[in-house]
PDB file of C-alpha atoms in Angstrom:
ATOM      1  CA  ALA A 131      -4.203  75.882  39.544  1.00 76.00           C
ATOM      2  CA  GLN A 132      -2.393  72.954  38.489  1.00 83.00           C
ATOM      3  CA  THR A 133      -4.458  70.078  36.838  1.00 91.00           C
ATOM      4  CA  VAL A 134      -3.719  66.391  35.796  1.00 96.00           C
ATOM      5  CA  THR A 135      -5.876  64.615  32.988  1.00 97.00           C
ATOM      6  CA  GLN A 136      -5.689  61.001  32.226  1.00 97.00           C
ATOM      7  CA  SER A 137      -7.918  60.462  29.475  1.00 96.00           C
ATOM      8  CA  GLN A 138      -7.859  56.703  29.426  1.00 96.00           C
ATOM      9  CA  PRO A 139     -10.027  55.311  32.253  1.00 96.00           C
ATOM     10  CA  GLU A 140      -9.381  51.599  31.216  1.00 97.00           C
ATOM     11  CA  MET A 141      -6.609  50.131  29.091  1.00 97.00           C
ATOM     12  CA  SER A 142      -6.033  46.487  28.145  1.00 97.00           C
ATOM     13  CA  VAL A 143      -2.765  44.801  26.942  1.00 98.00           C
ATOM     14  CA  GLN A 144      -1.580  41.405  26.132  1.00 98.00           C
ATOM     15  CA  GLU A 145       1.049  39.690  28.155  1.00 97.00           C
ATOM     16  CA  ALA A 146       4.417  40.418  26.994  1.00 97.00           C
ATOM     17  CA  GLU A 147       3.038  43.326  24.674  1.00 98.00           C
ATOM     18  CA  THR A 148       4.025  47.053  25.160  1.00 98.00           C
ATOM     19  CA  VAL A 149       1.226  49.516  26.320  1.00 98.00           C
ATOM     20  CA  THR A 150       1.296  53.157  26.757  1.00 98.00           C
ATOM     21  CA  LEU A 151      -0.665  55.215  29.316  1.00 98.00           C
ATOM     22  CA  SER A 152      -1.489  58.971  28.653  1.00 98.00           C
ATOM     23  CA  CYS A 153      -1.292  61.843  31.098  1.00 98.00           C
ATOM     24  CA  THR A 154      -1.433  65.539  30.370  1.00 98.00           C
ATOM     25  CA  TYR A 155      -1.355  68.236  32.797  1.00 97.00           C
ATOM     26  CA  ASP A 156      -1.765  72.380  32.973  1.00 94.00           C
ATOM     27  CA  THR A 157       0.670  74.327  34.615  1.00 90.00           C
ATOM     28  CA  SER A 158       2.204  77.874  34.277  1.00 88.00           C
ATOM     29  CA  GLU A 159       5.463  76.805  36.171  1.00 86.00           C
ATOM     30  CA  SER A 160       8.643  75.990  34.418  1.00 86.00           C
ATOM     31  CA  ASP A 161      10.158  73.661  37.527  1.00 86.00           C
ATOM     32  CA  TYR A 162       8.130  70.809  38.593  1.00 89.00           C
ATOM     33  CA  TYR A 163       8.116  67.027  39.196  1.00 91.00           C
ATOM     34  CA  LEU A 164       5.788  64.280  37.525  1.00 94.00           C
ATOM     35  CA  PHE A 165       5.114  60.966  38.836  1.00 95.00           C
ATOM     36  CA  TRP A 166       3.365  57.725  37.997  1.00 97.00           C
ATOM     37  CA  TYR A 167       2.117  55.498  40.731  1.00 97.00           C
ATOM     38  CA  LYS A 168       0.853  52.165  40.618  1.00 97.00           C
ATOM     39  CA  GLN A 169      -2.155  50.657  42.837  1.00 97.00           C
ATOM     40  CA  PRO A 170      -2.630  46.994  42.658  1.00 96.00           C
ATOM     41  CA  PRO A 171      -5.695  45.384  44.139  1.00 93.00           C
ATOM     42  CA  SER A 172      -3.730  45.288  47.471  1.00 93.00           C
ATOM     43  CA  ARG A 173      -4.521  49.160  47.612  1.00 93.00           C
ATOM     44  CA  GLN A 174      -0.987  49.983  48.280  1.00 94.00           C
ATOM     45  CA  MET A 175       0.445  52.964  46.322  1.00 95.00           C
ATOM     46  CA  ILE A 176       3.684  52.267  44.542  1.00 94.00           C
ATOM     47  CA  LEU A 177       5.896  54.842  43.122  1.00 93.00           C
ATOM     48  CA  VAL A 178       6.878  53.360  39.591  1.00 96.00           C
ATOM     49  CA  ILE A 179       8.880  56.499  38.080  1.00 95.00           C
ATOM     50  CA  ARG A 180       9.551  59.961  38.574  1.00 93.00           C
ATOM     51  CA  GLN A 181      10.579  63.008  36.180  1.00 94.00           C
ATOM     52  CA  GLU A 182      12.055  66.238  36.898  1.00 90.00           C
ATOM     53  CA  ALA A 183      10.874  68.943  34.564  1.00 90.00           C
ATOM     54  CA  TYR A 184      14.312  70.525  33.927  1.00 88.00           C
ATOM     55  CA  LYS A 185      15.748  67.113  32.868  1.00 87.00           C
ATOM     56  CA  GLN A 186      15.258  66.712  29.187  1.00 83.00           C
ATOM     57  CA  GLN A 187      16.161  62.997  29.358  1.00 90.00           C
ATOM     58  CA  ASN A 188      13.289  60.723  29.870  1.00 93.00           C
ATOM     59  CA  ALA A 189      13.352  58.556  32.944  1.00 91.00           C
ATOM     60  CA  THR A 190      13.582  54.942  32.892  1.00 92.00           C
ATOM     61  CA  GLU A 191      13.034  52.036  35.494  1.00 92.00           C
ATOM     62  CA  ASN A 192      13.536  48.601  34.032  1.00 95.00           C
ATOM     63  CA  ARG A 193      10.500  47.931  31.829  1.00 97.00           C
ATOM     64  CA  PHE A 194       8.835  51.407  32.577  1.00 97.00           C
ATOM     65  CA  SER A 195       9.634  54.365  30.780  1.00 97.00           C
ATOM     66  CA  VAL A 196       8.290  57.772  30.190  1.00 97.00           C
ATOM     67  CA  ASN A 197       7.931  60.036  27.194  1.00 97.00           C
ATOM     68  CA  PHE A 198       8.115  63.572  28.643  1.00 96.00           C
ATOM     69  CA  GLN A 199       7.102  66.358  26.212  1.00 96.00           C
ATOM     70  CA  LYS A 200       7.381  69.582  28.258  1.00 95.00           C
ATOM     71  CA  ALA A 201       6.066  71.976  25.605  1.00 94.00           C
ATOM     72  CA  ALA A 202       3.050  69.778  24.909  1.00 96.00           C
ATOM     73  CA  LYS A 203       2.512  69.079  28.484  1.00 96.00           C
ATOM     74  CA  SER A 204       2.490  65.420  28.117  1.00 97.00           C
ATOM     75  CA  PHE A 205       3.936  62.602  30.489  1.00 97.00           C
ATOM     76  CA  SER A 206       3.043  59.335  29.152  1.00 98.00           C
ATOM     77  CA  LEU A 207       3.938  55.978  30.942  1.00 98.00           C
ATOM     78  CA  LYS A 208       5.271  53.052  28.498  1.00 98.00           C
ATOM     79  CA  ILE A 209       5.085  49.600  29.814  1.00 98.00           C
ATOM     80  CA  SER A 210       7.283  47.098  28.056  1.00 98.00           C
ATOM     81  CA  ASP A 211       7.007  43.239  28.076  1.00 97.00           C
ATOM     82  CA  SER A 212       3.798  43.407  30.135  1.00 98.00           C
ATOM     83  CA  GLN A 213       3.307  40.940  33.055  1.00 97.00           C
ATOM     84  CA  LEU A 214       0.341  39.811  34.722  1.00 97.00           C
ATOM     85  CA  GLY A 215       1.506  41.762  37.774  1.00 97.00           C
ATOM     86  CA  ASP A 216       1.376  45.026  36.050  1.00 98.00           C
ATOM     87  CA  ALA A 217      -2.387  44.816  36.425  1.00 98.00           C
ATOM     88  CA  ALA A 218      -3.329  47.736  38.374  1.00 98.00           C
ATOM     89  CA  MET A 219      -4.735  51.436  38.722  1.00 97.00           C
ATOM     90  CA  TYR A 220      -2.030  53.667  37.379  1.00 98.00           C
ATOM     91  CA  PHE A 221      -2.035  57.379  38.689  1.00 97.00           C
ATOM     92  CA  CYS A 222      -0.102  60.415  37.080  1.00 97.00           C
ATOM     93  CA  ALA A 223       0.705  62.972  39.549  1.00 95.00           C
ATOM     94  CA  TYR A 224       2.370  66.413  39.369  1.00 93.00           C
ATOM     95  CA  ARG A 225       3.993  68.352  42.188  1.00 89.00           C
ATOM     96  CA  SER A 226       5.735  71.837  42.052  1.00 80.00           C
ATOM     97  CA  PRO A 227       8.876  72.559  43.973  1.00 74.00           C
ATOM     98  CA  GLY A 228       6.650  74.317  46.681  1.00 64.00           C
ATOM     99  CA  VAL A 229       7.742  76.636  49.471  1.00 56.00           C
ATOM    100  CA  TYR A 230       7.956  75.789  53.245  1.00 45.00           C
ATOM    101  CA  GLY A 231       4.326  75.875  54.594  1.00 43.00           C
ATOM    102  CA  GLY A 232       2.821  76.529  51.296  1.00 52.00           C
ATOM    103  CA  SER A 233       0.321  74.321  49.315  1.00 56.00           C
ATOM    104  CA  GLN A 234       2.411  74.425  46.062  1.00 55.00           C
ATOM    105  CA  GLY A 235       4.409  71.520  46.863  1.00 73.00           C
ATOM    106  CA  ASN A 236       1.381  69.150  47.353  1.00 85.00           C
ATOM    107  CA  LEU A 237       0.813  66.204  44.807  1.00 90.00           C
ATOM    108  CA  ILE A 238      -1.886  66.578  42.493  1.00 92.00           C
ATOM    109  CA  PHE A 239      -3.270  63.548  41.017  1.00 95.00           C
ATOM    110  CA  GLY A 240      -5.188  62.513  37.920  1.00 96.00           C
ATOM    111  CA  LYS A 241      -8.073  60.292  37.927  1.00 96.00           C
ATOM    112  CA  GLY A 242      -6.296  57.073  37.107  1.00 97.00           C
ATOM    113  CA  THR A 243      -6.155  54.497  34.258  1.00 97.00           C
ATOM    114  CA  LYS A 244      -7.024  51.035  34.902  1.00 97.00           C
ATOM    115  CA  LEU A 245      -4.970  48.536  33.197  1.00 98.00           C
ATOM    116  CA  SER A 246      -5.671  44.926  32.448  1.00 98.00           C
ATOM    117  CA  VAL A 247      -3.099  42.422  31.322  1.00 97.00           C
ATOM    118  CA  LYS A 248      -4.645  39.349  29.416  1.00 97.00           C
ATOM    119  CA  PRO A 249      -2.616  36.271  29.437  1.00 95.00           C
TER     120      PRO A 249
ATOM    121  CA  ASP B 692       6.645  49.088  55.504  1.00 50.00           C
ATOM    122  CA  ALA B 693       8.364  52.441  54.742  1.00 61.00           C
ATOM    123  CA  GLY B 694       7.705  53.599  58.458  1.00 87.00           C
ATOM    124  CA  ILE B 695       4.294  54.700  57.911  1.00 94.00           C
ATOM    125  CA  THR B 696       1.139  52.776  59.461  1.00 95.00           C
ATOM    126  CA  GLN B 697      -2.507  53.622  59.290  1.00 97.00           C
ATOM    127  CA  SER B 698      -5.224  52.635  61.702  1.00 96.00           C
ATOM    128  CA  PRO B 699      -7.796  51.188  61.601  1.00 97.00           C
ATOM    129  CA  ARG B 700      -7.527  49.596  58.349  1.00 96.00           C
ATOM    130  CA  HIS B 701     -11.369  49.209  58.042  1.00 97.00           C
ATOM    131  CA  LYS B 702     -14.112  50.925  59.679  1.00 97.00           C
ATOM    132  CA  VAL B 703     -17.787  50.908  59.638  1.00 97.00           C
ATOM    133  CA  THR B 704     -19.610  53.801  61.407  1.00 97.00           C
ATOM    134  CA  GLU B 705     -23.083  55.319  61.541  1.00 97.00           C
ATOM    135  CA  THR B 706     -23.981  58.704  60.247  1.00 97.00           C
ATOM    136  CA  GLY B 707     -23.436  61.339  62.745  1.00 97.00           C
ATOM    137  CA  THR B 708     -20.892  59.765  64.732  1.00 96.00           C
ATOM    138  CA  PRO B 709     -17.342  61.377  65.116  1.00 96.00           C
ATOM    139  CA  VAL B 710     -14.568  59.264  63.563  1.00 97.00           C
ATOM    140  CA  THR B 711     -10.727  59.656  63.949  1.00 98.00           C
ATOM    141  CA  LEU B 712      -8.139  57.949  61.804  1.00 98.00           C
ATOM    142  CA  ARG B 713      -4.632  57.650  62.850  1.00 98.00           C
ATOM    143  CA  CYS B 714      -1.235  57.948  60.951  1.00 98.00           C
ATOM    144  CA  HIS B 715       1.920  57.104  62.471  1.00 97.00           C
ATOM    145  CA  GLN B 716       5.169  57.306  61.091  1.00 95.00           C
ATOM    146  CA  THR B 717       8.708  56.192  62.621  1.00 93.00           C
ATOM    147  CA  GLU B 718      11.064  58.408  60.489  1.00 87.00           C
ATOM    148  CA  ASN B 719      10.530  61.910  62.057  1.00 87.00           C
ATOM    149  CA  HIS B 720       9.561  63.509  58.549  1.00 89.00           C
ATOM    150  CA  ARG B 721       7.984  67.051  58.664  1.00 89.00           C
ATOM    151  CA  TYR B 722       5.538  66.793  55.958  1.00 90.00           C
ATOM    152  CA  MET B 723       2.501  64.491  56.233  1.00 93.00           C
ATOM    153  CA  TYR B 724      -0.726  64.314  54.325  1.00 95.00           C
ATOM    154  CA  TRP B 725      -4.298  62.886  54.307  1.00 97.00           C
ATOM    155  CA  TYR B 726      -5.798  62.130  50.755  1.00 97.00           C
ATOM    156  CA  ARG B 727      -9.319  60.379  50.108  1.00 97.00           C
ATOM    157  CA  GLN B 728      -9.730  58.073  47.154  1.00 97.00           C
ATOM    158  CA  ASP B 729     -13.006  57.788  45.387  1.00 95.00           C
ATOM    159  CA  PRO B 730     -13.918  56.084  42.144  1.00 89.00           C
ATOM    160  CA  GLY B 731     -13.665  58.542  39.134  1.00 87.00           C
ATOM    161  CA  HIS B 732     -11.832  61.129  41.265  1.00 90.00           C
ATOM    162  CA  GLY B 733      -8.439  59.701  41.914  1.00 91.00           C
ATOM    163  CA  LEU B 734      -6.687  60.911  45.257  1.00 95.00           C
ATOM    164  CA  ARG B 735      -7.742  64.193  46.400  1.00 95.00           C
ATOM    165  CA  LEU B 736      -5.974  66.066  49.328  1.00 94.00           C
ATOM    166  CA  ILE B 737      -7.987  66.638  52.469  1.00 96.00           C
ATOM    167  CA  HIS B 738      -5.475  68.296  54.861  1.00 95.00           C
ATOM    168  CA  TYR B 739      -1.659  68.383  55.218  1.00 93.00           C
ATOM    169  CA  SER B 740       0.880  69.312  58.000  1.00 93.00           C
ATOM    170  CA  TYR B 741       4.389  70.780  57.540  1.00 89.00           C
ATOM    171  CA  GLY B 742       5.407  70.453  61.339  1.00 90.00           C
ATOM    172  CA  VAL B 743       4.028  69.873  64.673  1.00 93.00           C
ATOM    173  CA  LYS B 744       0.836  71.873  65.074  1.00 91.00           C
ATOM    174  CA  ASP B 745       1.392  73.391  61.426  1.00 92.00           C
ATOM    175  CA  THR B 746      -1.450  72.205  59.408  1.00 93.00           C
ATOM    176  CA  ASP B 747      -3.463  73.571  56.369  1.00 92.00           C
ATOM    177  CA  LYS B 748      -6.530  72.669  54.171  1.00 93.00           C
ATOM    178  CA  GLY B 749      -6.457  70.993  50.887  1.00 92.00           C
ATOM    179  CA  GLU B 750      -9.078  70.654  48.222  1.00 90.00           C
ATOM    180  CA  VAL B 751     -11.770  68.898  49.990  1.00 95.00           C
ATOM    181  CA  SER B 752     -11.275  69.772  53.535  1.00 95.00           C
ATOM    182  CA  ASP B 753     -14.903  70.326  54.481  1.00 96.00           C
ATOM    183  CA  GLY B 754     -16.175  68.167  57.207  1.00 96.00           C
ATOM    184  CA  TYR B 755     -12.705  67.196  58.333  1.00 97.00           C
ATOM    185  CA  SER B 756     -10.077  68.309  60.839  1.00 97.00           C
ATOM    186  CA  VAL B 757      -6.802  67.230  61.618  1.00 97.00           C
ATOM    187  CA  SER B 758      -4.230  67.429  64.767  1.00 97.00           C
ATOM    188  CA  ARG B 759      -0.460  67.069  64.863  1.00 97.00           C
ATOM    189  CA  SER B 760       0.560  67.207  68.547  1.00 96.00           C
ATOM    190  CA  LYS B 761       3.787  65.298  67.866  1.00 95.00           C
ATOM    191  CA  THR B 762       5.727  64.605  64.796  1.00 94.00           C
ATOM    192  CA  GLU B 763       5.061  60.926  64.490  1.00 95.00           C
ATOM    193  CA  ASP B 764       1.174  61.244  64.624  1.00 97.00           C
ATOM    194  CA  PHE B 765      -1.275  63.051  62.309  1.00 97.00           C
ATOM    195  CA  LEU B 766      -4.807  62.598  63.181  1.00 98.00           C
ATOM    196  CA  LEU B 767      -7.768  63.102  60.745  1.00 98.00           C
ATOM    197  CA  THR B 768     -11.132  63.476  62.484  1.00 98.00           C
ATOM    198  CA  LEU B 769     -14.551  63.546  60.899  1.00 97.00           C
ATOM    199  CA  GLU B 770     -16.552  65.565  63.011  1.00 93.00           C
ATOM    200  CA  SER B 771     -20.088  64.099  62.165  1.00 96.00           C
ATOM    201  CA  ALA B 772     -19.571  61.377  59.659  1.00 97.00           C
ATOM    202  CA  THR B 773     -21.852  61.537  56.424  1.00 97.00           C
ATOM    203  CA  SER B 774     -22.311  58.890  53.743  1.00 97.00           C
ATOM    204  CA  SER B 775     -20.500  61.125  51.273  1.00 97.00           C
ATOM    205  CA  GLN B 776     -17.540  60.611  53.305  1.00 98.00           C
ATOM    206  CA  THR B 777     -17.366  56.765  52.628  1.00 98.00           C
ATOM    207  CA  SER B 778     -14.123  56.372  50.877  1.00 98.00           C
ATOM    208  CA  VAL B 779     -10.766  55.140  51.190  1.00 97.00           C
ATOM    209  CA  TYR B 780      -8.290  57.297  53.066  1.00 98.00           C
ATOM    210  CA  PHE B 781      -4.633  57.339  52.594  1.00 98.00           C
ATOM    211  CA  CYS B 782      -1.816  59.092  54.655  1.00 97.00           C
ATOM    212  CA  ALA B 783       1.443  59.927  52.996  1.00 95.00           C
ATOM    213  CA  ILE B 784       4.516  61.456  54.106  1.00 92.00           C
ATOM    214  CA  ARG B 785       7.286  63.361  52.004  1.00 88.00           C
ATOM    215  CA  ARG B 786      10.755  62.359  53.141  1.00 78.00           C
ATOM    216  CA  THR B 787      13.215  64.943  53.229  1.00 71.00           C
ATOM    217  CA  GLY B 788      15.312  65.231  50.014  1.00 69.00           C
ATOM    218  CA  GLU B 789      12.685  63.440  48.053  1.00 69.00           C
ATOM    219  CA  ASP B 790      10.232  64.529  45.655  1.00 69.00           C
ATOM    220  CA  GLY B 791       7.492  61.927  45.749  1.00 77.00           C
ATOM    221  CA  TYR B 792       5.564  60.646  48.498  1.00 88.00           C
ATOM    222  CA  THR B 793       5.288  57.400  50.727  1.00 91.00           C
ATOM    223  CA  PHE B 794       1.933  56.150  51.298  1.00 95.00           C
ATOM    224  CA  GLY B 795       0.318  54.256  54.096  1.00 95.00           C
ATOM    225  CA  SER B 796      -1.785  51.352  53.375  1.00 95.00           C
ATOM    226  CA  GLY B 797      -5.132  53.127  53.509  1.00 96.00           C
ATOM    227  CA  THR B 798      -8.283  53.010  55.652  1.00 97.00           C
ATOM    228  CA  ARG B 799     -11.596  52.046  54.084  1.00 97.00           C
ATOM    229  CA  LEU B 800     -14.291  53.892  55.829  1.00 98.00           C
ATOM    230  CA  THR B 801     -17.875  53.156  55.349  1.00 98.00           C
ATOM    231  CA  VAL B 802     -20.563  55.480  56.765  1.00 97.00           C
ATOM    232  CA  VAL B 803     -23.786  53.670  57.013  1.00 96.00           C
TER     233      VAL B 803
END
């Protein structure tokens, strides 16, 4: 079974600085999807960025980018120019392509990293 | 927001009572999911559905049942609530052609 590990329960960054959140995963599959979700104090789960395993190019969304290392099974999130609104829980998640009715396509989450942003 | 709503948003219930949480979508998507979120555990899958009357168990399904009698509603029932089921419950949908999920706002359930 696939697993997702976030080794940093908490992180802190100064406003306007850059921070990197780590995520590793375990799988025997060659094709899959990876995600970072943000959960602010409002509790809403917000999709930040996604990566398809067959694409070598790292995904980027404005100030958010990933470092996807397929061989190392690593998927870190870099937040540039950190803002106070970036303070949240961040979850790394994995999903295999899945088949109709099968459980393989379900989203598997890490335990999360709580990010604090200092003014 | 995003066509998915959960009700209630908060609930306090007593041990041993049945509880039903509702997830409603307006977009007619086939896949729906129930997760629970607990500190130190992230989100864990309880049950999921891939169509009307088509459901299956997830990682932490003991003590829970689900029903999906129509596309737009996915109900989660705690048959006899226990304190260990105190948690935040999230419903999610997977939009056709998309890889990620869209989540509801969550239900905070407290079992006393």
